[in-house]
Amino acid sequence: PMKRFVQLYLTEFLLVTRRDRSDPFLLPPVQHEDLEVVACSPANEMDMMALDGEHVWHADFIQGKGVVTMPHFLVHPDFPGFYERAEKREKFCKDNLKTLRLEMKDIPDPLDPPSSLLYPAHHAVLGEKNVLVCHVSGFCPAPVQVSWMKNGQEVTSGSSLTIPLPSRTSSFTQISRLDFIVQFGDVYSCSVDHQALRKPLTRTWEFQVEAPPGPGDGPAVLCAVGVMVGLLGAATGAFFMVKGMQLIGPS
């Protein structure tokens, strides 16, 4: 809906690998989806690009520059002139925002509450560095506010929050990460606040020690192995007995 004040530009293009037509391994064209979003509100503005669902570039209006978010080891374009274009589009968006609100005053603002997941980026090992990921999705409008707690105390450093990434369903996703060292007894929580929520949505995580095998597990396993070996032995004996009878013939 236009009430979301989000302009979505969806284009599909073909990337073709040039190869000799006589090549028997000629690959068909590869289809990709390019997503470009221009959005504004009285308090926020956004201009970003995504490729195949992955965020690749956005305009940072606070620092006054474009930010490439693709991994450094990939070859990617420099996006020349994109930030200057983003500034012009945001000005146009905000100049028309008041008019859009007046024309659509009888249409209520859509409010979709977020859902969240909290998990470590890597297998948690006691005493080693790790990253907690708070994955927030399904909300509209953007953005959300994310805060971290450790043992009931607010965490003020070591965290990051991505810009809102839109989906084809007109909802958004944001991911917050927190660097930490896995310690026994520490409890972490991620709280998400959004105007569609009555109270913040909070998830907690703490290191769980894997319980060692119980005293009865070993004999049971050995017993199962013994039974399997016995069955295999019986089957092998029966096989050779049948083969022997076939060779000797009936008596």
mmCIF file of C-alpha atoms in Angstrom:
data_model
loop_
_atom_site.group_PDB
_atom_site.id
_atom_site.type_symbol
_atom_site.label_atom_id
_atom_site.label_comp_id
_atom_site.label_asym_id
_atom_site.label_seq_id
_atom_site.Cartn_x
_atom_site.Cartn_y
_atom_site.Cartn_z
ATOM 1 C CA PRO A 1 0.000 0.000 0.000
ATOM 2 C CA MET A 2 1.124 3.559 -0.726
ATOM 3 C CA LYS A 3 0.387 4.465 2.892
ATOM 4 C CA ARG A 4 3.689 2.777 3.736
ATOM 5 C CA PHE A 5 5.419 5.569 1.777
ATOM 6 C CA VAL A 6 7.747 3.056 0.181
ATOM 7 C CA GLN A 7 8.578 3.071 -3.503
ATOM 8 C CA LEU A 8 9.652 -0.376 -4.689
ATOM 9 C CA TYR A 9 11.432 -0.826 -7.978
ATOM 10 C CA LEU A 10 11.534 -4.480 -9.050
ATOM 11 C CA THR A 11 13.443 -5.331 -12.221
ATOM 12 C CA GLU A 12 14.583 -8.646 -13.601
ATOM 13 C CA PHE A 13 17.572 -8.967 -15.886
ATOM 14 C CA LEU A 14 19.546 -11.752 -17.531
ATOM 15 C CA LEU A 15 23.227 -12.361 -16.958
ATOM 16 C CA VAL A 16 24.597 -14.411 -19.849
ATOM 17 C CA THR A 17 27.993 -16.100 -19.837
ATOM 18 C CA ARG A 18 29.575 -15.551 -23.271
ATOM 19 C CA ARG A 19 30.857 -18.810 -24.653
ATOM 20 C CA ASP A 20 31.469 -20.322 -28.068
ATOM 21 C CA ARG A 21 28.236 -21.701 -29.525
ATOM 22 C CA SER A 22 30.082 -24.869 -30.428
ATOM 23 C CA ASP A 23 30.806 -25.462 -26.764
ATOM 24 C CA PRO A 24 28.742 -28.535 -25.741
ATOM 25 C CA PHE A 25 28.657 -27.235 -22.148
ATOM 26 C CA LEU A 26 27.047 -23.895 -23.043
ATOM 27 C CA LEU A 27 25.111 -22.701 -20.024
ATOM 28 C CA PRO A 28 21.624 -21.183 -20.282
ATOM 29 C CA PRO A 29 21.063 -17.573 -19.143
ATOM 30 C CA VAL A 30 21.007 -17.051 -15.389
ATOM 31 C CA GLN A 31 18.093 -14.994 -14.113
ATOM 32 C CA HIS A 32 18.554 -12.598 -11.185
ATOM 33 C CA GLU A 33 16.281 -10.217 -9.317
ATOM 34 C CA ASP A 34 17.384 -6.683 -8.542
ATOM 35 C CA LEU A 35 15.538 -4.750 -5.816
ATOM 36 C CA GLU A 36 15.859 -1.017 -5.281
ATOM 37 C CA VAL A 37 14.036 0.765 -2.459
ATOM 38 C CA VAL A 38 13.487 4.460 -1.869
ATOM 39 C CA ALA A 39 11.572 5.236 1.320
ATOM 40 C CA CYS A 40 11.013 8.205 3.573
ATOM 41 C CA SER A 41 9.066 9.276 6.636
ATOM 42 C CA PRO A 42 9.209 12.364 8.858
ATOM 43 C CA ALA A 43 11.919 10.696 10.966
ATOM 44 C CA ASN A 44 13.683 8.282 8.597
ATOM 45 C CA GLU A 45 14.886 7.934 5.034
ATOM 46 C CA MET A 46 16.282 5.008 3.063
ATOM 47 C CA ASP A 47 17.806 4.341 -0.326
ATOM 48 C CA MET A 48 19.182 0.838 -0.816
ATOM 49 C CA MET A 49 19.800 -1.901 -3.360
ATOM 50 C CA ALA A 50 19.607 -5.694 -3.101
ATOM 51 C CA LEU A 51 20.488 -8.514 -5.498
ATOM 52 C CA ASP A 52 18.807 -11.921 -5.186
ATOM 53 C CA GLY A 53 17.639 -11.029 -1.686
ATOM 54 C CA GLU A 54 21.089 -9.911 -0.479
ATOM 55 C CA HIS A 55 21.711 -6.324 0.597
ATOM 56 C CA VAL A 56 24.540 -4.900 -1.572
ATOM 57 C CA TRP A 57 24.476 -1.086 -1.187
ATOM 58 C CA HIS A 58 22.773 1.684 0.764
ATOM 59 C CA ALA A 59 23.058 5.418 1.295
ATOM 60 C CA ASP A 60 24.291 6.519 4.730
ATOM 61 C CA PHE A 61 22.682 9.954 5.089
ATOM 62 C CA ILE A 62 24.332 10.545 8.476
ATOM 63 C CA GLN A 63 27.895 10.093 7.193
ATOM 64 C CA GLY A 64 27.033 11.466 3.760
ATOM 65 C CA LYS A 65 28.243 8.571 1.607
ATOM 66 C CA GLY A 66 27.263 5.315 -0.035
ATOM 67 C CA VAL A 67 28.104 2.044 1.726
ATOM 68 C CA VAL A 68 28.897 -1.180 -0.136
ATOM 69 C CA THR A 69 27.846 -4.165 1.994
ATOM 70 C CA MET A 70 29.044 -6.967 -0.295
ATOM 71 C CA PRO A 71 31.920 -9.094 1.059
ATOM 72 C CA HIS A 72 35.335 -7.615 0.308
ATOM 73 C CA PHE A 73 36.512 -10.761 -1.469
ATOM 74 C CA LEU A 74 33.846 -10.436 -4.186
ATOM 75 C CA VAL A 75 34.296 -8.306 -7.287
ATOM 76 C CA HIS A 76 31.628 -5.603 -7.207
ATOM 77 C CA PRO A 77 30.879 -2.259 -8.909
ATOM 78 C CA ASP A 78 31.793 1.075 -7.327
ATOM 79 C CA PHE A 79 28.247 2.538 -7.688
ATOM 80 C CA PRO A 80 29.476 5.934 -8.998
ATOM 81 C CA GLY A 81 27.017 8.774 -8.480
ATOM 82 C CA PHE A 82 24.538 6.612 -6.571
ATOM 83 C CA TYR A 83 24.750 8.615 -3.347
ATOM 84 C CA GLU A 84 24.141 11.930 -5.130
ATOM 85 C CA ARG A 85 21.141 10.367 -6.853
ATOM 86 C CA ALA A 86 19.883 9.077 -3.491
ATOM 87 C CA GLU A 87 20.003 12.595 -1.994
ATOM 88 C CA LYS A 88 17.854 13.949 -4.843
ATOM 89 C CA ARG A 89 15.342 11.121 -4.535
ATOM 90 C CA GLU A 90 15.009 11.554 -0.772
ATOM 91 C CA LYS A 91 14.368 15.278 -1.229
ATOM 92 C CA PHE A 92 11.678 14.506 -3.785
ATOM 93 C CA CYS A 93 10.174 11.888 -1.458
ATOM 94 C CA LYS A 94 9.986 14.247 1.515
ATOM 95 C CA ASP A 95 8.682 17.136 -0.594
ATOM 96 C CA ASN A 96 5.728 14.963 -1.582
ATOM 97 C CA LEU A 97 5.244 13.258 1.780
ATOM 98 C CA LYS A 98 2.911 15.911 3.203
ATOM 99 C CA THR A 99 0.742 15.824 0.090
ATOM 100 C CA LEU A 100 0.480 12.030 0.208
ATOM 101 C CA ARG A 101 -0.567 12.104 3.862
ATOM 102 C CA LEU A 102 -3.302 14.656 3.159
ATOM 103 C CA GLU A 103 -4.641 12.676 0.204
ATOM 104 C CA MET A 104 -4.630 9.391 2.130
ATOM 105 C CA LYS A 105 -5.738 10.621 5.561
ATOM 106 C CA ASP A 106 -8.657 8.184 5.751
ATOM 107 C CA ILE A 107 -6.470 5.113 5.134
ATOM 108 C CA PRO A 108 -5.049 3.727 8.396
ATOM 109 C CA ASP A 109 -1.329 3.083 8.716
ATOM 110 C CA PRO A 110 -0.542 -0.642 8.481
ATOM 111 C CA LEU A 111 1.160 -1.971 11.593
ATOM 112 C CA ASP A 112 2.768 -5.399 11.336
ATOM 113 C CA PRO A 113 4.523 -6.567 14.542
ATOM 114 C CA PRO A 114 7.956 -8.186 14.300
ATOM 115 C CA SER A 115 9.025 -11.699 15.181
ATOM 116 C CA SER A 116 12.545 -12.484 16.356
ATOM 117 C CA LEU A 117 15.072 -15.295 16.724
ATOM 118 C CA LEU A 118 18.188 -15.285 18.925
ATOM 119 C CA TYR A 119 21.044 -17.716 18.294
ATOM 120 C CA PRO A 120 24.872 -17.876 18.227
ATOM 121 C CA ALA A 121 26.538 -17.532 14.827
ATOM 122 C CA HIS A 122 28.913 -20.402 15.602
ATOM 123 C CA HIS A 123 28.831 -23.481 17.809
ATOM 124 C CA ALA A 124 29.200 -22.179 21.369
ATOM 125 C CA VAL A 125 32.463 -23.266 23.012
ATOM 126 C CA LEU A 126 33.208 -22.221 26.575
ATOM 127 C CA GLY A 127 35.768 -19.405 26.742
ATOM 128 C CA GLU A 128 35.840 -18.699 22.995
ATOM 129 C CA LYS A 129 34.696 -15.630 21.060
ATOM 130 C CA ASN A 130 31.342 -15.834 19.310
ATOM 131 C CA VAL A 131 28.560 -13.664 17.901
ATOM 132 C CA LEU A 132 24.928 -13.592 19.008
ATOM 133 C CA VAL A 133 22.483 -12.932 16.166
ATOM 134 C CA CYS A 134 19.103 -11.319 16.795
ATOM 135 C CA HIS A 135 17.106 -11.831 13.594
ATOM 136 C CA VAL A 136 14.016 -9.588 13.402
ATOM 137 C CA SER A 137 11.553 -9.961 10.529
ATOM 138 C CA GLY A 138 7.969 -9.481 9.330
ATOM 139 C CA PHE A 139 7.482 -5.913 10.595
ATOM 140 C CA CYS A 140 6.181 -2.738 8.988
ATOM 141 C CA PRO A 141 6.821 0.157 9.028
ATOM 142 C CA ALA A 142 10.600 0.222 9.506
ATOM 143 C CA PRO A 143 12.763 0.456 11.533
ATOM 144 C CA VAL A 144 12.849 -1.419 14.852
ATOM 145 C CA GLN A 145 14.875 -0.584 17.936
ATOM 146 C CA VAL A 146 17.070 -3.365 19.316
ATOM 147 C CA SER A 147 18.752 -3.393 22.737
ATOM 148 C CA TRP A 148 20.988 -5.993 24.398
ATOM 149 C CA MET A 149 21.273 -7.075 28.039
ATOM 150 C CA LYS A 150 23.889 -9.222 29.789
ATOM 151 C CA ASN A 151 22.948 -10.604 33.206
ATOM 152 C CA GLY A 152 20.321 -7.873 33.567
ATOM 153 C CA GLN A 153 22.690 -5.031 32.628
ATOM 154 C CA GLU A 154 22.444 -3.055 29.395
ATOM 155 C CA VAL A 155 25.191 -3.723 26.847
ATOM 156 C CA THR A 156 26.436 -0.471 25.303
ATOM 157 C CA SER A 157 29.250 -1.691 23.019
ATOM 158 C CA GLY A 158 30.083 -4.543 20.670
ATOM 159 C CA SER A 159 26.708 -4.587 18.885
ATOM 160 C CA SER A 160 25.578 -3.613 15.387
ATOM 161 C CA LEU A 161 22.267 -3.263 13.547
ATOM 162 C CA THR A 162 21.680 -3.536 9.802
ATOM 163 C CA ILE A 163 19.430 -1.187 7.878
ATOM 164 C CA PRO A 164 15.892 -2.485 7.180
ATOM 165 C CA LEU A 165 15.843 -4.914 4.266
ATOM 166 C CA PRO A 166 12.436 -5.065 2.522
ATOM 167 C CA SER A 167 10.806 -8.190 1.162
ATOM 168 C CA ARG A 168 8.342 -8.753 -1.657
ATOM 169 C CA THR A 169 5.537 -8.931 0.941
ATOM 170 C CA SER A 170 6.159 -5.270 1.951
ATOM 171 C CA SER A 171 7.576 -6.258 5.328
ATOM 172 C CA PHE A 172 11.098 -5.666 6.600
ATOM 173 C CA THR A 173 13.984 -7.564 8.170
ATOM 174 C CA GLN A 174 16.769 -6.240 10.403
ATOM 175 C CA ILE A 175 19.632 -8.156 12.020
ATOM 176 C CA SER A 176 21.503 -7.128 15.148
ATOM 177 C CA ARG A 177 24.774 -8.800 16.158
ATOM 178 C CA LEU A 178 26.620 -8.814 19.472
ATOM 179 C CA ASP A 179 30.244 -9.895 19.948
ATOM 180 C CA PHE A 180 30.776 -11.858 23.152
ATOM 181 C CA ILE A 181 32.896 -14.512 24.859
ATOM 182 C CA VAL A 182 31.052 -17.650 25.906
ATOM 183 C CA GLN A 183 31.101 -17.923 29.710
ATOM 184 C CA PHE A 184 29.200 -20.324 31.922
ATOM 185 C CA GLY A 185 26.315 -18.642 33.785
ATOM 186 C CA ASP A 186 26.045 -15.541 31.546
ATOM 187 C CA VAL A 187 22.538 -14.781 30.292
ATOM 188 C CA TYR A 188 22.043 -12.554 27.244
ATOM 189 C CA SER A 189 18.805 -11.056 25.970
ATOM 190 C CA CYS A 190 17.765 -9.210 22.831
ATOM 191 C CA SER A 191 14.795 -6.831 23.131
ATOM 192 C CA VAL A 192 12.994 -5.534 20.045
ATOM 193 C CA ASP A 193 10.736 -2.482 20.193
ATOM 194 C CA HIS A 194 8.294 -1.468 17.465
ATOM 195 C CA GLN A 195 5.206 0.718 17.321
ATOM 196 C CA ALA A 196 3.037 -2.347 16.602
ATOM 197 C CA LEU A 197 4.054 -3.930 19.925
ATOM 198 C CA ARG A 198 2.481 -3.191 23.296
ATOM 199 C CA LYS A 199 5.743 -4.112 24.985
ATOM 200 C CA PRO A 200 9.211 -5.041 23.697
ATOM 201 C CA LEU A 201 9.695 -8.532 22.325
ATOM 202 C CA THR A 202 12.516 -10.215 24.282
ATOM 203 C CA ARG A 203 14.487 -13.395 23.618
ATOM 204 C CA THR A 204 17.129 -14.843 25.933
ATOM 205 C CA TRP A 205 20.150 -17.094 25.442
ATOM 206 C CA GLU A 206 22.606 -18.760 27.806
ATOM 207 C CA PHE A 207 25.326 -21.341 27.425
ATOM 208 C CA GLN A 208 24.062 -24.861 28.004
ATOM 209 C CA VAL A 209 26.495 -27.544 29.107
ATOM 210 C CA GLU A 210 25.906 -30.778 27.228
ATOM 211 C CA ALA A 211 25.137 -33.550 29.683
ATOM 212 C CA PRO A 212 27.613 -36.484 29.632
ATOM 213 C CA PRO A 213 26.277 -39.957 28.869
ATOM 214 C CA GLY A 214 24.416 -41.537 31.761
ATOM 215 C CA PRO A 215 25.826 -44.501 33.688
ATOM 216 C CA GLY A 216 23.475 -46.893 31.927
ATOM 217 C CA ASP A 217 24.241 -45.718 28.387
ATOM 218 C CA GLY A 218 27.526 -47.617 27.978
ATOM 219 C CA PRO A 219 26.276 -51.157 28.819
ATOM 220 C CA ALA A 220 23.165 -50.595 26.761
ATOM 221 C CA VAL A 221 25.229 -49.590 23.741
ATOM 222 C CA LEU A 222 27.568 -52.550 24.239
ATOM 223 C CA CYS A 223 24.610 -54.857 24.599
ATOM 224 C CA ALA A 224 23.101 -53.523 21.359
ATOM 225 C CA VAL A 225 26.418 -53.969 19.584
ATOM 226 C CA GLY A 226 26.672 -57.531 20.944
ATOM 227 C CA VAL A 227 23.198 -58.362 19.702
ATOM 228 C CA MET A 228 24.002 -56.950 16.263
ATOM 229 C CA VAL A 229 27.242 -58.943 16.058
ATOM 230 C CA GLY A 230 25.362 -62.073 17.141
ATOM 231 C CA LEU A 231 22.703 -61.530 14.490
ATOM 232 C CA LEU A 232 25.323 -60.914 11.826
ATOM 233 C CA GLY A 233 27.150 -64.098 12.924
ATOM 234 C CA ALA A 234 23.964 -66.130 12.752
ATOM 235 C CA ALA A 235 23.106 -64.730 9.324
ATOM 236 C CA THR A 236 26.620 -65.455 8.033
ATOM 237 C CA GLY A 237 26.485 -69.003 9.397
ATOM 238 C CA ALA A 238 23.110 -69.603 7.795
ATOM 239 C CA PHE A 239 24.412 -68.260 4.478
ATOM 240 C CA PHE A 240 27.388 -70.616 4.396
ATOM 241 C CA MET A 241 25.212 -73.532 5.550
ATOM 242 C CA VAL A 242 22.839 -72.968 2.621
ATOM 243 C CA LYS A 243 25.759 -72.656 0.198
ATOM 244 C CA GLY A 244 27.264 -75.877 1.546
ATOM 245 C CA MET A 245 24.009 -77.783 1.139
ATOM 246 C CA GLN A 246 23.715 -76.503 -2.445
ATOM 247 C CA LEU A 247 27.226 -77.725 -3.283
ATOM 248 C CA ILE A 248 26.872 -81.136 -1.619
ATOM 249 C CA GLY A 249 23.378 -81.764 -2.795
ATOM 250 C CA PRO A 250 20.624 -83.599 -1.012
ATOM 251 C CA SER A 251 21.723 -86.704 0.834
#
